[in-house]
PDB file of C-alpha atoms in Angstrom:
ATOM      1  CA  ASP A   1       0.000   0.000   0.000  1.00  0.00           C
ATOM      2  CA  GLY A   2       1.185   3.506  -0.758  1.00  0.00           C
ATOM      3  CA  GLY A   3       1.821   5.833   2.097  1.00  0.00           C
ATOM      4  CA  ILE A   4       4.209   7.762   4.281  1.00  0.00           C
ATOM      5  CA  THR A   5       6.423   6.004   6.808  1.00  0.00           C
ATOM      6  CA  GLN A   6       7.949   7.883   9.694  1.00  0.00           C
ATOM      7  CA  SER A   7      10.515   6.342  12.001  1.00  0.00           C
ATOM      8  CA  PRO A   8      11.143   5.924  14.772  1.00  0.00           C
ATOM      9  CA  LYS A   9       7.794   6.275  16.497  1.00  0.00           C
ATOM     10  CA  TYR A  10       9.502   7.463  19.704  1.00  0.00           C
ATOM     11  CA  LEU A  11      12.888   9.146  19.988  1.00  0.00           C
ATOM     12  CA  PHE A  12      14.882  10.449  22.902  1.00  0.00           C
ATOM     13  CA  ARG A  13      17.561  13.109  22.695  1.00  0.00           C
ATOM     14  CA  LYS A  14      20.326  13.918  25.119  1.00  0.00           C
ATOM     15  CA  GLU A  15      21.441  17.466  25.708  1.00  0.00           C
ATOM     16  CA  GLY A  16      23.742  18.710  22.955  1.00  0.00           C
ATOM     17  CA  GLN A  17      22.899  15.845  20.629  1.00  0.00           C
ATOM     18  CA  ASN A  18      21.631  15.981  17.067  1.00  0.00           C
ATOM     19  CA  VAL A  19      18.927  13.482  16.110  1.00  0.00           C
ATOM     20  CA  THR A  20      17.434  12.629  12.735  1.00  0.00           C
ATOM     21  CA  LEU A  21      13.809  11.760  12.050  1.00  0.00           C
ATOM     22  CA  SER A  22      13.115   9.663   8.989  1.00  0.00           C
ATOM     23  CA  CYS A  23      10.304  10.231   6.489  1.00  0.00           C
ATOM     24  CA  GLU A  24       9.839   8.000   3.451  1.00  0.00           C
ATOM     25  CA  GLN A  25       6.970   8.051   0.937  1.00  0.00           C
ATOM     26  CA  ASN A  26       6.115   5.690  -1.910  1.00  0.00           C
ATOM     27  CA  LEU A  27       3.336   7.848  -3.333  1.00  0.00           C
ATOM     28  CA  ASN A  28       5.568   9.396  -6.018  1.00  0.00           C
ATOM     29  CA  HIS A  29       4.735  12.822  -4.589  1.00  0.00           C
ATOM     30  CA  ASP A  30       6.892  15.806  -5.505  1.00  0.00           C
ATOM     31  CA  ALA A  31       6.246  17.906  -2.398  1.00  0.00           C
ATOM     32  CA  MET A  32       7.100  16.962   1.183  1.00  0.00           C
ATOM     33  CA  TYR A  33       6.627  18.806   4.467  1.00  0.00           C
ATOM     34  CA  TRP A  34       7.666  18.682   8.107  1.00  0.00           C
ATOM     35  CA  TYR A  35       5.385  19.974  10.854  1.00  0.00           C
ATOM     36  CA  ARG A  36       5.809  20.341  14.572  1.00  0.00           C
ATOM     37  CA  GLN A  37       2.811  19.821  16.855  1.00  0.00           C
ATOM     38  CA  ASP A  38       2.689  21.107  20.417  1.00  0.00           C
ATOM     39  CA  PRO A  39      -0.325  20.893  22.745  1.00  0.00           C
ATOM     40  CA  GLY A  40      -2.711  23.734  22.049  1.00  0.00           C
ATOM     41  CA  GLN A  41      -0.624  25.012  19.135  1.00  0.00           C
ATOM     42  CA  GLY A  42      -1.909  23.119  16.143  1.00  0.00           C
ATOM     43  CA  LEU A  43       0.607  22.253  13.422  1.00  0.00           C
ATOM     44  CA  ARG A  44       3.435  24.576  12.500  1.00  0.00           C
ATOM     45  CA  LEU A  45       5.513  24.247   9.340  1.00  0.00           C
ATOM     46  CA  ILE A  46       9.241  23.633   9.847  1.00  0.00           C
ATOM     47  CA  TYR A  47      10.545  22.971   6.324  1.00  0.00           C
ATOM     48  CA  TYR A  48       9.144  21.945   2.983  1.00  0.00           C
ATOM     49  CA  SER A  49      10.508  20.654  -0.292  1.00  0.00           C
ATOM     50  CA  GLN A  50       8.877  21.132  -3.664  1.00  0.00           C
ATOM     51  CA  ILE A  51      11.323  19.014  -5.640  1.00  0.00           C
ATOM     52  CA  VAL A  52      14.444  16.903  -5.189  1.00  0.00           C
ATOM     53  CA  ASN A  53      17.529  18.864  -4.074  1.00  0.00           C
ATOM     54  CA  ASP A  54      15.421  21.857  -3.118  1.00  0.00           C
ATOM     55  CA  PHE A  55      13.869  22.872   0.218  1.00  0.00           C
ATOM     56  CA  GLN A  56      12.529  26.011   1.860  1.00  0.00           C
ATOM     57  CA  LYS A  57      12.224  27.229   5.434  1.00  0.00           C
ATOM     58  CA  GLY A  58       8.809  27.263   7.009  1.00  0.00           C
ATOM     59  CA  ASP A  59       7.614  29.305   9.958  1.00  0.00           C
ATOM     60  CA  ILE A  60       9.820  27.716  12.644  1.00  0.00           C
ATOM     61  CA  ALA A  61      12.981  26.466  10.883  1.00  0.00           C
ATOM     62  CA  GLU A  62      15.517  27.619  13.499  1.00  0.00           C
ATOM     63  CA  GLY A  63      17.337  24.671  15.068  1.00  0.00           C
ATOM     64  CA  TYR A  64      16.300  22.249  12.336  1.00  0.00           C
ATOM     65  CA  SER A  65      17.849  21.077   9.065  1.00  0.00           C
ATOM     66  CA  VAL A  66      16.652  18.897   6.189  1.00  0.00           C
ATOM     67  CA  SER A  67      17.851  17.294   2.989  1.00  0.00           C
ATOM     68  CA  ARG A  68      16.073  16.026  -0.136  1.00  0.00           C
ATOM     69  CA  GLU A  69      18.522  13.865  -2.025  1.00  0.00           C
ATOM     70  CA  LYS A  70      15.860  11.427  -3.191  1.00  0.00           C
ATOM     71  CA  LYS A  71      12.254  12.017  -4.182  1.00  0.00           C
ATOM     72  CA  GLU A  72      10.932   9.530  -1.667  1.00  0.00           C
ATOM     73  CA  SER A  73      12.974  10.672   1.341  1.00  0.00           C
ATOM     74  CA  PHE A  74      12.913  13.879   3.412  1.00  0.00           C
ATOM     75  CA  PRO A  75      14.781  13.438   6.721  1.00  0.00           C
ATOM     76  CA  LEU A  76      14.622  16.074   9.442  1.00  0.00           C
ATOM     77  CA  THR A  77      17.560  16.714  11.783  1.00  0.00           C
ATOM     78  CA  VAL A  78      16.847  18.327  15.118  1.00  0.00           C
ATOM     79  CA  THR A  79      20.085  20.028  16.067  1.00  0.00           C
ATOM     80  CA  SER A  80      21.429  20.978  19.475  1.00  0.00           C
ATOM     81  CA  ALA A  81      20.532  24.557  18.608  1.00  0.00           C
ATOM     82  CA  GLN A  82      16.847  23.681  19.035  1.00  0.00           C
ATOM     83  CA  LYS A  83      16.453  24.379  22.744  1.00  0.00           C
ATOM     84  CA  ASN A  84      12.925  23.058  23.115  1.00  0.00           C
ATOM     85  CA  PRO A  85      12.687  20.029  20.828  1.00  0.00           C
ATOM     86  CA  THR A  86      10.122  18.042  22.805  1.00  0.00           C
ATOM     87  CA  ALA A  87       7.128  17.751  20.480  1.00  0.00           C
ATOM     88  CA  PHE A  88       5.284  15.529  18.049  1.00  0.00           C
ATOM     89  CA  TYR A  89       6.650  15.710  14.501  1.00  0.00           C
ATOM     90  CA  LEU A  90       4.556  15.004  11.431  1.00  0.00           C
ATOM     91  CA  CYS A  91       5.744  14.476   7.879  1.00  0.00           C
ATOM     92  CA  ALA A  92       3.405  15.045   4.943  1.00  0.00           C
ATOM     93  CA  SER A  93       3.470  14.905   1.168  1.00  0.00           C
ATOM     94  CA  LYS A  94       1.439  16.149  -1.777  1.00  0.00           C
ATOM     95  CA  VAL A  95       1.305  15.194  -5.446  1.00  0.00           C
ATOM     96  CA  THR A  96       2.594  18.551  -6.605  1.00  0.00           C
ATOM     97  CA  PRO A  97       3.460  21.648  -4.602  1.00  0.00           C
ATOM     98  CA  TYR A  98       1.420  23.927  -6.840  1.00  0.00           C
ATOM     99  CA  SER A  99      -2.015  22.612  -6.119  1.00  0.00           C
ATOM    100  CA  ASN A 100      -4.768  22.890  -3.591  1.00  0.00           C
ATOM    101  CA  GLN A 101      -4.894  19.141  -3.125  1.00  0.00           C
ATOM    102  CA  PRO A 102      -4.828  17.864   0.460  1.00  0.00           C
ATOM    103  CA  GLN A 103      -1.646  16.638   2.034  1.00  0.00           C
ATOM    104  CA  HIS A 104      -1.151  13.023   3.129  1.00  0.00           C
ATOM    105  CA  PHE A 105       0.380  12.534   6.566  1.00  0.00           C
ATOM    106  CA  GLY A 106       2.599   9.954   8.235  1.00  0.00           C
ATOM    107  CA  ASP A 107       1.946   8.577  11.714  1.00  0.00           C
ATOM    108  CA  GLY A 108       4.415  10.911  13.391  1.00  0.00           C
ATOM    109  CA  THR A 109       7.454  10.740  15.679  1.00  0.00           C
ATOM    110  CA  ARG A 110       7.379  11.805  19.308  1.00  0.00           C
ATOM    111  CA  LEU A 111      10.663  13.368  20.394  1.00  0.00           C
ATOM    112  CA  SER A 112      11.526  13.761  24.066  1.00  0.00           C
ATOM    113  CA  ILE A 113      14.517  15.071  25.991  1.00  0.00           C
ATOM    114  CA  LEU A 114      16.373  12.742  28.358  1.00  0.00           C
TER     115      LEU A 114
ATOM    116  CA  ALA B   1      -0.938  36.586   6.715  1.00  0.00           C
ATOM    117  CA  GLN B   2      -3.712  34.047   6.729  1.00  0.00           C
ATOM    118  CA  THR B   3      -5.115  32.935  10.062  1.00  0.00           C
ATOM    119  CA  VAL B   4      -7.450  30.150  11.101  1.00  0.00           C
ATOM    120  CA  THR B   5      -9.309  30.322  14.405  1.00  0.00           C
ATOM    121  CA  GLN B   6     -11.025  27.489  16.209  1.00  0.00           C
ATOM    122  CA  SER B   7     -12.713  29.029  19.210  1.00  0.00           C
ATOM    123  CA  GLN B   8     -13.694  25.796  20.978  1.00  0.00           C
ATOM    124  CA  PRO B   9     -10.656  24.069  22.540  1.00  0.00           C
ATOM    125  CA  GLU B  10     -12.795  21.180  23.807  1.00  0.00           C
ATOM    126  CA  MET B  11     -16.268  19.843  23.156  1.00  0.00           C
ATOM    127  CA  SER B  12     -18.266  16.780  24.085  1.00  0.00           C
ATOM    128  CA  VAL B  13     -21.312  15.105  22.595  1.00  0.00           C
ATOM    129  CA  GLN B  14     -23.472  12.149  23.470  1.00  0.00           C
ATOM    130  CA  GLU B  15     -23.252   9.152  21.196  1.00  0.00           C
ATOM    131  CA  ALA B  16     -25.778   9.339  18.306  1.00  0.00           C
ATOM    132  CA  GLU B  17     -26.242  13.096  18.785  1.00  0.00           C
ATOM    133  CA  THR B  18     -25.136  15.901  16.435  1.00  0.00           C
ATOM    134  CA  VAL B  19     -22.305  18.307  17.136  1.00  0.00           C
ATOM    135  CA  THR B  20     -20.959  21.352  15.280  1.00  0.00           C
ATOM    136  CA  LEU B  21     -17.337  22.489  15.416  1.00  0.00           C
ATOM    137  CA  SER B  22     -16.595  26.112  14.559  1.00  0.00           C
ATOM    138  CA  CYS B  23     -13.854  27.539  12.379  1.00  0.00           C
ATOM    139  CA  THR B  24     -13.284  31.059  11.095  1.00  0.00           C
ATOM    140  CA  TYR B  25     -10.504  32.288   8.893  1.00  0.00           C
ATOM    141  CA  ASP B  26      -9.074  35.551   7.732  1.00  0.00           C
ATOM    142  CA  THR B  27      -7.908  36.113   4.178  1.00  0.00           C
ATOM    143  CA  SER B  28      -8.101  38.619   1.371  1.00  0.00           C
ATOM    144  CA  GLU B  29      -7.878  35.860  -1.214  1.00  0.00           C
ATOM    145  CA  SER B  30     -10.841  34.796  -3.316  1.00  0.00           C
ATOM    146  CA  ASN B  31      -9.617  31.402  -4.516  1.00  0.00           C
ATOM    147  CA  TYR B  32      -8.791  28.957  -1.750  1.00  0.00           C
ATOM    148  CA  TYR B  33      -9.628  25.575  -0.254  1.00  0.00           C
ATOM    149  CA  LEU B  34     -10.664  24.619   3.244  1.00  0.00           C
ATOM    150  CA  PHE B  35     -10.199  21.295   4.973  1.00  0.00           C
ATOM    151  CA  TRP B  36     -11.130  19.521   8.163  1.00  0.00           C
ATOM    152  CA  TYR B  37      -8.609  16.970   9.432  1.00  0.00           C
ATOM    153  CA  LYS B  38      -9.214  14.458  12.211  1.00  0.00           C
ATOM    154  CA  GLN B  39      -6.447  13.292  14.552  1.00  0.00           C
ATOM    155  CA  PRO B  40      -7.541  10.345  16.717  1.00  0.00           C
ATOM    156  CA  PRO B  41      -5.499   9.174  19.733  1.00  0.00           C
ATOM    157  CA  SER B  42      -3.327   7.185  17.308  1.00  0.00           C
ATOM    158  CA  ARG B  43      -2.100  10.650  16.166  1.00  0.00           C
ATOM    159  CA  GLN B  44      -2.494  10.000  12.431  1.00  0.00           C
ATOM    160  CA  MET B  45      -3.938  12.986  10.542  1.00  0.00           C
ATOM    161  CA  ILE B  46      -6.917  11.944   8.457  1.00  0.00           C
ATOM    162  CA  LEU B  47      -8.680  14.159   5.924  1.00  0.00           C
ATOM    163  CA  VAL B  48     -12.373  14.376   6.781  1.00  0.00           C
ATOM    164  CA  ILE B  49     -13.774  16.805   4.245  1.00  0.00           C
ATOM    165  CA  ARG B  50     -12.751  19.601   1.867  1.00  0.00           C
ATOM    166  CA  GLN B  51     -14.486  22.641   0.408  1.00  0.00           C
ATOM    167  CA  GLU B  52     -13.538  24.746  -2.593  1.00  0.00           C
ATOM    168  CA  ALA B  53     -14.215  28.436  -2.001  1.00  0.00           C
ATOM    169  CA  TYR B  54     -15.697  28.955  -5.453  1.00  0.00           C
ATOM    170  CA  LYS B  55     -18.373  26.325  -4.831  1.00  0.00           C
ATOM    171  CA  GLN B  56     -21.522  27.547  -3.119  1.00  0.00           C
ATOM    172  CA  GLN B  57     -22.749  24.060  -2.331  1.00  0.00           C
ATOM    173  CA  ASN B  58     -21.668  22.763   1.048  1.00  0.00           C
ATOM    174  CA  ALA B  59     -19.519  19.614   0.978  1.00  0.00           C
ATOM    175  CA  THR B  60     -20.836  16.394   2.511  1.00  0.00           C
ATOM    176  CA  GLU B  61     -19.107  13.105   3.302  1.00  0.00           C
ATOM    177  CA  ASN B  62     -21.444  10.560   4.889  1.00  0.00           C
ATOM    178  CA  ARG B  63     -22.094  11.788   8.467  1.00  0.00           C
ATOM    179  CA  PHE B  64     -19.830  14.814   8.042  1.00  0.00           C
ATOM    180  CA  SER B  65     -20.967  18.051   6.440  1.00  0.00           C
ATOM    181  CA  VAL B  66     -19.831  21.647   6.422  1.00  0.00           C
ATOM    182  CA  ASN B  67     -21.572  24.986   6.628  1.00  0.00           C
ATOM    183  CA  PHE B  68     -19.457  27.272   4.455  1.00  0.00           C
ATOM    184  CA  GLN B  69     -20.292  30.960   4.767  1.00  0.00           C
ATOM    185  CA  LYS B  70     -17.826  32.724   2.476  1.00  0.00           C
ATOM    186  CA  ALA B  71     -18.863  36.276   3.284  1.00  0.00           C
ATOM    187  CA  ALA B  72     -18.601  35.588   6.996  1.00  0.00           C
ATOM    188  CA  LYS B  73     -15.374  33.582   6.486  1.00  0.00           C
ATOM    189  CA  SER B  74     -16.831  30.723   8.459  1.00  0.00           C
ATOM    190  CA  PHE B  75     -16.358  26.994   7.878  1.00  0.00           C
ATOM    191  CA  SER B  76     -18.044  24.845  10.519  1.00  0.00           C
ATOM    192  CA  LEU B  77     -18.098  21.041  10.623  1.00  0.00           C
ATOM    193  CA  LYS B  78     -21.238  19.150  11.557  1.00  0.00           C
ATOM    194  CA  ILE B  79     -20.995  15.552  12.695  1.00  0.00           C
ATOM    195  CA  SER B  80     -24.304  13.696  12.694  1.00  0.00           C
ATOM    196  CA  ASP B  81     -25.036  10.473  14.577  1.00  0.00           C
ATOM    197  CA  SER B  82     -21.806  10.800  16.553  1.00  0.00           C
ATOM    198  CA  GLN B  83     -19.900   7.577  17.139  1.00  0.00           C
ATOM    199  CA  LEU B  84     -17.268   6.655  19.707  1.00  0.00           C
ATOM    200  CA  GLY B  85     -14.713   6.498  16.897  1.00  0.00           C
ATOM    201  CA  ASP B  86     -15.268  10.198  16.241  1.00  0.00           C
ATOM    202  CA  THR B  87     -13.393  11.001  19.449  1.00  0.00           C
ATOM    203  CA  ALA B  88     -10.372  12.953  18.214  1.00  0.00           C
ATOM    204  CA  MET B  89      -8.745  16.318  17.719  1.00  0.00           C
ATOM    205  CA  TYR B  90     -10.231  18.150  14.766  1.00  0.00           C
ATOM    206  CA  PHE B  91      -8.220  20.706  12.841  1.00  0.00           C
ATOM    207  CA  CYS B  92      -9.522  23.247  10.391  1.00  0.00           C
ATOM    208  CA  ALA B  93      -7.011  24.133   7.659  1.00  0.00           C
ATOM    209  CA  PHE B  94      -6.794  26.646   4.848  1.00  0.00           C
ATOM    210  CA  ILE B  95      -4.775  26.708   1.655  1.00  0.00           C
ATOM    211  CA  PHE B  96      -4.503  29.322  -1.066  1.00  0.00           C
ATOM    212  CA  SER B  97      -2.387  29.938  -4.092  1.00  0.00           C
ATOM    213  CA  GLY B  98      -1.309  33.459  -3.286  1.00  0.00           C
ATOM    214  CA  ALA B  99       2.341  34.218  -4.116  1.00  0.00           C
ATOM    215  CA  GLY B 100       2.834  30.584  -5.121  1.00  0.00           C
ATOM    216  CA  SER B 101       2.423  29.541  -1.545  1.00  0.00           C
ATOM    217  CA  TYR B 102      -0.019  26.626  -1.490  1.00  0.00           C
ATOM    218  CA  GLN B 103       0.872  26.112   2.155  1.00  0.00           C
ATOM    219  CA  LEU B 104      -1.577  24.766   4.704  1.00  0.00           C
ATOM    220  CA  THR B 105      -2.426  27.001   7.634  1.00  0.00           C
ATOM    221  CA  PHE B 106      -3.945  25.128  10.576  1.00  0.00           C
ATOM    222  CA  GLY B 107      -6.134  26.199  13.446  1.00  0.00           C
ATOM    223  CA  LYS B 108      -5.186  25.125  16.953  1.00  0.00           C
ATOM    224  CA  GLY B 109      -7.713  22.332  17.020  1.00  0.00           C
ATOM    225  CA  THR B 110     -10.845  21.258  18.887  1.00  0.00           C
ATOM    226  CA  LYS B 111     -10.730  18.185  21.091  1.00  0.00           C
ATOM    227  CA  LEU B 112     -13.996  16.280  20.653  1.00  0.00           C
ATOM    228  CA  SER B 113     -15.075  13.594  23.076  1.00  0.00           C
ATOM    229  CA  VAL B 114     -18.001  11.320  22.246  1.00  0.00           C
ATOM    230  CA  ILE B 115     -19.647  10.070  25.419  1.00  0.00           C
ATOM    231  CA  PRO B 116     -21.353   6.646  25.458  1.00  0.00           C
TER     232      PRO B 116
END
């Protein structure tokens, strides 16, 4: 079945450590997105990519980095510069970036600080 | 900037009853889409229903329907015959094509509990 796979489901980070969240899709979608979800805050856009080897900052990109070396993969690195990384992270994709079609979401990764 | 407001942080409804979740948005755009997403305790985001702004007819998907009032910038979700599986966070979202954006803007969500 086509879909978006996020791993791991739970992740723990030590102080000063970088961690990488995986997002893989087999939907052949061009556009991919990373959101952060905090209680009472809804979803906020971290980074997005409209095509391979291209990505753009969203509303809260500070302390995060991404890469898009393959169409199906869009990993998110939470760096030590992100001082409050505890949150639920959702990856999404869309057929093309230039459309009003809905986004498809993965099951998310919960990141916590040790 | 576009904003989406969900004024009801939490709501509850008896099983089999009807409930309406509110959503208002602010935009100067004329061509846009609106969505309701459901996030059950499993945390997966599921598309419930969508509405194109240029369509006057309200969208309906089985027990879910919307009341789209374009002039009032209101987009409420009505759930009929509520079921226990409807217990979830519900997010209203907005997308428009201004400045090549096509980015989703989400409200902060309404937590709905269906009571047996």
